[in-house]
mmCIF file of C-alpha atoms and ligand atoms in Angstrom:
data_model
loop_
_atom_site.group_PDB
_atom_site.id
_atom_site.type_symbol
_atom_site.label_atom_id
_atom_site.label_comp_id
_atom_site.label_asym_id
_atom_site.label_seq_id
_atom_site.Cartn_x
_atom_site.Cartn_y
_atom_site.Cartn_z
ATOM 1 C CA MET A 26 4.178 -169.445 -17.406
ATOM 2 C CA ALA A 27 4.002 -168.829 -12.819
ATOM 3 C CA TYR A 28 6.149 -171.900 -11.477
ATOM 4 C CA MET A 29 3.330 -174.395 -11.502
ATOM 5 C CA THR A 30 4.287 -176.371 -7.278
ATOM 6 C CA ASP A 31 1.618 -178.940 -6.269
ATOM 7 C CA MET A 32 -1.536 -178.754 -5.238
ATOM 8 C CA ILE A 33 -4.235 -180.054 -2.011
ATOM 9 C CA ARG A 34 -6.932 -180.335 -3.470
ATOM 10 C CA PRO A 35 -10.843 -180.424 -1.845
ATOM 11 C CA ILE A 36 -11.737 -184.589 -2.009
ATOM 12 C CA LEU A 37 -15.230 -184.916 -2.353
ATOM 13 C CA LEU A 38 -17.606 -186.195 0.180
ATOM 14 C CA HIS A 39 -19.938 -189.037 -0.350
ATOM 15 C CA PRO A 40 -22.938 -188.670 -0.941
ATOM 16 C CA ASP A 41 -21.693 -187.214 -4.026
ATOM 17 C CA PRO A 42 -23.034 -187.901 -7.488
ATOM 18 C CA ARG A 43 -19.659 -187.515 -9.407
ATOM 19 C CA LEU A 44 -18.552 -190.747 -6.414
ATOM 20 C CA LYS A 45 -20.690 -193.080 -8.188
ATOM 21 C CA LYS A 46 -19.810 -191.756 -12.145
ATOM 22 C CA PRO A 47 -17.582 -194.418 -14.377
ATOM 23 C CA ALA A 48 -14.607 -191.562 -15.306
ATOM 24 C CA ALA A 49 -13.185 -192.076 -18.898
ATOM 25 C CA PRO A 50 -10.458 -193.681 -19.317
ATOM 26 C CA ILE A 51 -7.597 -191.638 -20.118
ATOM 27 C CA ALA A 52 -6.385 -191.095 -24.024
ATOM 28 C CA ASP A 53 -3.740 -189.774 -24.492
ATOM 29 C CA LEU A 54 -0.649 -188.864 -21.664
ATOM 30 C CA SER A 55 0.014 -184.834 -21.538
ATOM 31 C CA ASP A 56 1.491 -182.522 -18.789
ATOM 32 C CA ALA A 57 -1.629 -181.714 -17.039
ATOM 33 C CA LEU A 58 -2.613 -185.478 -16.386
ATOM 34 C CA ARG A 59 1.226 -184.926 -15.084
ATOM 35 C CA ALA A 60 0.841 -182.423 -12.923
ATOM 36 C CA LEU A 61 -2.689 -184.365 -11.964
ATOM 37 C CA ALA A 62 -1.052 -187.342 -10.179
ATOM 38 C CA ASP A 63 1.173 -184.901 -8.951
ATOM 39 C CA ASP A 64 -1.788 -182.964 -7.238
ATOM 40 C CA MET A 65 -2.981 -186.233 -6.473
ATOM 41 C CA LEU A 66 0.173 -187.705 -4.503
ATOM 42 C CA GLU A 67 0.176 -184.386 -2.525
ATOM 43 C CA THR A 68 -3.117 -184.761 -1.669
ATOM 44 C CA MET A 69 -3.000 -187.807 -1.068
ATOM 45 C CA TYR A 70 0.331 -187.191 1.378
ATOM 46 C CA ASP A 71 -1.584 -184.531 3.321
ATOM 47 C CA ALA A 72 -5.057 -186.535 4.055
ATOM 48 C CA PRO A 73 -2.868 -188.966 4.873
ATOM 49 C CA GLY A 74 -3.837 -192.031 2.954
ATOM 50 C CA ILE A 75 -2.168 -194.830 0.958
ATOM 51 C CA GLY A 76 -4.446 -194.330 -2.302
ATOM 52 C CA LEU A 77 -6.553 -192.031 -4.384
ATOM 53 C CA ALA A 78 -8.684 -192.139 -7.557
ATOM 54 C CA ALA A 79 -9.327 -188.753 -10.179
ATOM 55 C CA PRO A 80 -13.154 -188.488 -9.258
ATOM 56 C CA GLN A 81 -12.683 -188.155 -5.580
ATOM 57 C CA ILE A 82 -11.028 -185.026 -6.489
ATOM 58 C CA GLY A 83 -14.129 -184.295 -8.760
ATOM 59 C CA VAL A 84 -11.890 -185.651 -12.236
ATOM 60 C CA LEU A 85 -13.762 -188.419 -13.827
ATOM 61 C CA GLN A 86 -10.504 -189.512 -15.221
ATOM 62 C CA ARG A 87 -9.227 -192.946 -15.552
ATOM 63 C CA LEU A 88 -5.869 -192.617 -12.662
ATOM 64 C CA ILE A 89 -4.508 -192.888 -9.469
ATOM 65 C CA VAL A 90 -2.005 -193.120 -7.422
ATOM 66 C CA MET A 91 -0.445 -195.200 -4.355
ATOM 67 C CA ASP A 92 1.805 -195.820 -1.829
ATOM 68 C CA CYS A 93 1.075 -198.315 1.132
ATOM 69 C CA VAL A 94 4.338 -197.752 2.356
ATOM 70 C CA LYS A 95 3.568 -198.509 5.874
ATOM 71 C CA GLU A 96 6.343 -198.284 8.151
ATOM 72 C CA GLU A 97 8.731 -195.532 9.289
ATOM 73 C CA GLY A 98 11.855 -196.216 8.048
ATOM 74 C CA GLU A 99 11.402 -197.508 4.515
ATOM 75 C CA ALA A 100 11.194 -195.235 1.785
ATOM 76 C CA PRO A 101 8.043 -194.184 0.283
ATOM 77 C CA ARG A 102 6.660 -195.666 -3.348
ATOM 78 C CA PRO A 103 4.812 -193.774 -4.885
ATOM 79 C CA MET A 104 2.473 -195.194 -7.514
ATOM 80 C CA VAL A 105 0.519 -193.648 -10.871
ATOM 81 C CA MET A 106 -1.323 -194.878 -12.640
ATOM 82 C CA PHE A 107 -3.579 -194.466 -15.641
ATOM 83 C CA ASN A 108 -6.192 -196.866 -17.481
ATOM 84 C CA PRO A 109 -5.323 -199.134 -14.401
ATOM 85 C CA GLN A 110 -6.856 -202.513 -14.234
ATOM 86 C CA VAL A 111 -7.166 -205.949 -13.048
ATOM 87 C CA VAL A 112 -6.456 -208.984 -15.516
ATOM 88 C CA ALA A 113 -5.873 -211.056 -12.524
ATOM 89 C CA THR A 114 -7.070 -212.553 -9.366
ATOM 90 C CA SER A 115 -6.755 -215.034 -7.200
ATOM 91 C CA ASP A 116 -8.725 -217.297 -5.236
ATOM 92 C CA THR A 117 -8.164 -216.788 -1.521
ATOM 93 C CA GLN A 118 -9.509 -213.885 -0.307
ATOM 94 C CA SER A 119 -8.710 -211.699 2.396
ATOM 95 C CA VAL A 120 -10.601 -209.168 4.645
ATOM 96 C CA TYR A 121 -9.789 -205.435 5.825
ATOM 97 C CA GLU A 122 -11.296 -203.405 7.473
ATOM 98 C CA GLU A 123 -11.475 -200.331 5.452
ATOM 99 C CA GLY A 124 -11.502 -196.980 6.321
ATOM 100 C CA CYS A 125 -12.108 -193.132 2.248
ATOM 101 C CA LEU A 126 -10.905 -190.585 2.300
ATOM 102 C CA SER A 127 -14.615 -189.721 0.545
ATOM 103 C CA ILE A 128 -16.406 -190.833 3.790
ATOM 104 C CA PRO A 129 -14.138 -190.325 6.531
ATOM 105 C CA GLU A 130 -13.963 -191.749 10.151
ATOM 106 C CA GLN A 131 -16.636 -194.507 8.737
ATOM 107 C CA TYR A 132 -14.984 -197.968 8.762
ATOM 108 C CA ALA A 133 -16.128 -202.064 7.940
ATOM 109 C CA GLU A 134 -14.602 -204.982 6.918
ATOM 110 C CA VAL A 135 -14.306 -206.084 3.384
ATOM 111 C CA THR A 136 -14.054 -209.279 1.254
ATOM 112 C CA ARG A 137 -11.763 -208.757 -1.875
ATOM 113 C CA PRO A 138 -9.457 -210.964 -3.906
ATOM 114 C CA ALA A 139 -5.759 -211.231 -1.672
ATOM 115 C CA GLU A 140 -3.737 -210.577 -4.477
ATOM 116 C CA VAL A 141 -4.148 -209.098 -7.870
ATOM 117 C CA GLN A 142 -2.336 -209.047 -11.078
ATOM 118 C CA VAL A 143 -2.924 -205.431 -12.454
ATOM 119 C CA ARG A 144 -2.023 -203.792 -16.077
ATOM 120 C CA TRP A 145 -1.092 -200.041 -16.137
ATOM 121 C CA ILE A 146 0.087 -196.925 -18.186
ATOM 122 C CA ASP A 147 2.764 -195.183 -15.657
ATOM 123 C CA ARG A 148 3.577 -190.983 -16.491
ATOM 124 C CA ASP A 149 5.958 -191.509 -19.039
ATOM 125 C CA GLY A 150 3.993 -193.912 -20.767
ATOM 126 C CA HIS A 151 5.273 -197.924 -20.362
ATOM 127 C CA GLN A 152 2.658 -200.567 -19.634
ATOM 128 C CA HIS A 153 3.810 -202.497 -16.048
ATOM 129 C CA GLU A 154 2.040 -205.601 -15.429
ATOM 130 C CA GLN A 155 2.614 -206.902 -11.974
ATOM 131 C CA GLU A 156 1.228 -208.829 -8.955
ATOM 132 C CA PHE A 157 -0.400 -206.722 -5.551
ATOM 133 C CA SER A 158 -0.416 -208.144 -2.328
ATOM 134 C CA GLY A 159 -1.015 -207.553 1.198
ATOM 135 C CA LEU A 160 -1.912 -203.877 1.084
ATOM 136 C CA TRP A 161 -1.247 -203.067 -1.853
ATOM 137 C CA ALA A 162 -3.698 -205.786 -3.431
ATOM 138 C CA THR A 163 -6.500 -203.713 -1.072
ATOM 139 C CA CYS A 164 -5.666 -200.465 -1.924
ATOM 140 C CA VAL A 165 -5.466 -200.742 -5.932
ATOM 141 C CA GLN A 166 -9.180 -202.750 -5.447
ATOM 142 C CA HIS A 167 -10.103 -199.981 -3.450
ATOM 143 C CA GLU A 168 -8.568 -196.901 -6.612
ATOM 144 C CA ILE A 169 -10.028 -199.027 -8.945
ATOM 145 C CA ASP A 170 -13.051 -199.130 -7.500
ATOM 146 C CA HIS A 171 -13.391 -195.906 -7.384
ATOM 147 C CA LEU A 172 -13.237 -195.161 -10.916
ATOM 148 C CA ASP A 173 -16.527 -197.741 -11.317
ATOM 149 C CA GLY A 174 -18.319 -195.281 -9.057
ATOM 150 C CA LYS A 175 -17.940 -197.427 -6.429
ATOM 151 C CA LEU A 176 -17.604 -197.102 -2.690
ATOM 152 C CA PHE A 177 -16.707 -199.518 -0.555
ATOM 153 C CA ILE A 178 -19.524 -199.594 1.353
ATOM 154 C CA ASP A 179 -21.724 -200.695 -1.833
ATOM 155 C CA TYR A 180 -20.140 -204.217 -0.650
ATOM 156 C CA LEU A 181 -21.803 -203.671 2.727
ATOM 157 C CA LYS A 182 -25.107 -204.722 4.051
ATOM 158 C CA PRO A 183 -28.061 -201.713 2.799
ATOM 159 C CA LEU A 184 -28.291 -201.194 6.546
ATOM 160 C CA LYS A 185 -25.201 -200.446 7.622
ATOM 161 C CA ARG A 186 -25.024 -198.872 3.988
ATOM 162 C CA GLN A 187 -27.407 -196.157 4.856
ATOM 163 C CA MET A 188 -27.260 -195.828 8.020
ATOM 164 C CA ILE A 189 -23.376 -194.704 6.950
ATOM 165 C CA THR A 190 -24.273 -192.692 4.570
ATOM 166 C CA ARG A 191 -26.938 -190.675 6.897
ATOM 167 C CA LYS A 192 -24.185 -189.887 8.861
ATOM 168 C CA MET A 193 -21.976 -188.292 5.555
ATOM 169 C CA VAL A 194 -25.355 -186.636 5.624
ATOM 170 C CA LYS A 195 -24.989 -184.567 8.309
ATOM 171 C CA LEU A 196 -21.618 -184.737 8.371
ATOM 172 C CA LYS A 197 -22.207 -182.821 4.856
ATOM 173 C CA ARG A 198 -24.828 -180.742 6.903
ATOM 174 C CA GLU A 199 -23.201 -179.637 10.114
ATOM 175 C CA ARG A 200 -19.944 -178.580 7.878
ATOM 176 C CA ALA A 201 -21.810 -176.230 5.117
ATOM 177 C CA ARG A 202 -22.803 -174.718 8.281
ATOM 178 C CA ALA A 203 -19.251 -174.380 9.819
HETATM 179 O O1 K2U B 327 -8.964 -194.373 -2.096
HETATM 180 C C1 K2U B 327 -8.812 -193.783 -0.685
HETATM 181 O O2 K2U B 327 -9.972 -193.379 -0.458
HETATM 182 C C2 K2U B 327 -7.751 -193.746 0.450
HETATM 183 C C3 K2U B 327 -7.852 -195.333 0.746
HETATM 184 C C4 K2U B 327 -7.431 -195.305 0.572
HETATM 185 C C5 K2U B 327 -7.565 -198.003 1.588
HETATM 186 C C6 K2U B 327 -8.719 -197.745 1.606
HETATM 187 C C7 K2U B 327 -9.181 -198.771 2.201
HETATM 188 C C8 K2U B 327 -7.659 -199.853 2.467
HETATM 189 C C9 K2U B 327 -6.925 -199.023 1.903
HETATM 190 C C10 K2U B 327 -6.461 -198.344 0.963
HETATM 191 C C11 K2U B 327 -7.557 -194.823 2.389
HETATM 192 O O3 K2U B 327 -8.329 -194.426 2.885
HETATM 193 S S1 K2U B 327 -6.420 -194.693 3.147
HETATM 194 C C12 K2U B 327 -6.271 -194.150 4.922
HETATM 195 C C13 K2U B 327 -6.234 -195.299 4.908
HETATM 196 C C14 K2U B 327 -4.745 -195.627 5.952
HETATM 197 C C15 K2U B 327 -3.880 -197.375 6.160
HETATM 198 C C16 K2U B 327 -4.751 -197.730 5.804
HETATM 199 C C17 K2U B 327 -5.392 -198.294 5.381
HETATM 200 C C18 K2U B 327 -6.749 -196.623 4.997
HETATM 201 ZN ZN1 ZN B 328 -11.842 -194.538 -0.891
#
């Protein structure tokens, strides 16, 4: 078997029907899924980004990766989460100017719960449950939304969302021509 190294995968751009469909729960872990997670981490770091959901590379399965460590000196903290689910949210909310690797160069403020409790299965098949706050909380909610076919622009007023979608249609047309 040829030695398989990580692959940088193309990231789907909005509007794309695959970004709006709910992803399927993962029944059994496999080496193929672990390799997919490694490709997603490689693709995320290359973008660069701090999160990526499988639907963004056209795989409609419930898998996300994250590494929200931004301090230069700090060691990276790559996370691979299969079947992640929010099990509790704080009453307090936080506002963050979000972006999305599937909607490049478009940013808007999104309000979300400030802390979330998340349950998931890691690459070794072990179940975890942990509370996230700060940028990690924003990111994990943004990624889990992707698994439900939800984009950060869905939280915006219709006019603002339509303006962003129109810009993306134009960008995709230009890229297709290039
Ligand atoms: O899912 C994605 O498209 C990657 C997102 C994750 C994210 C969005 C908003 C807020 C937090 C995380 C980003 O495009 S990764 C790029 C980025 C980097 C630093 C801060 C915010 C966004
Ligand atoms: Zn996104």
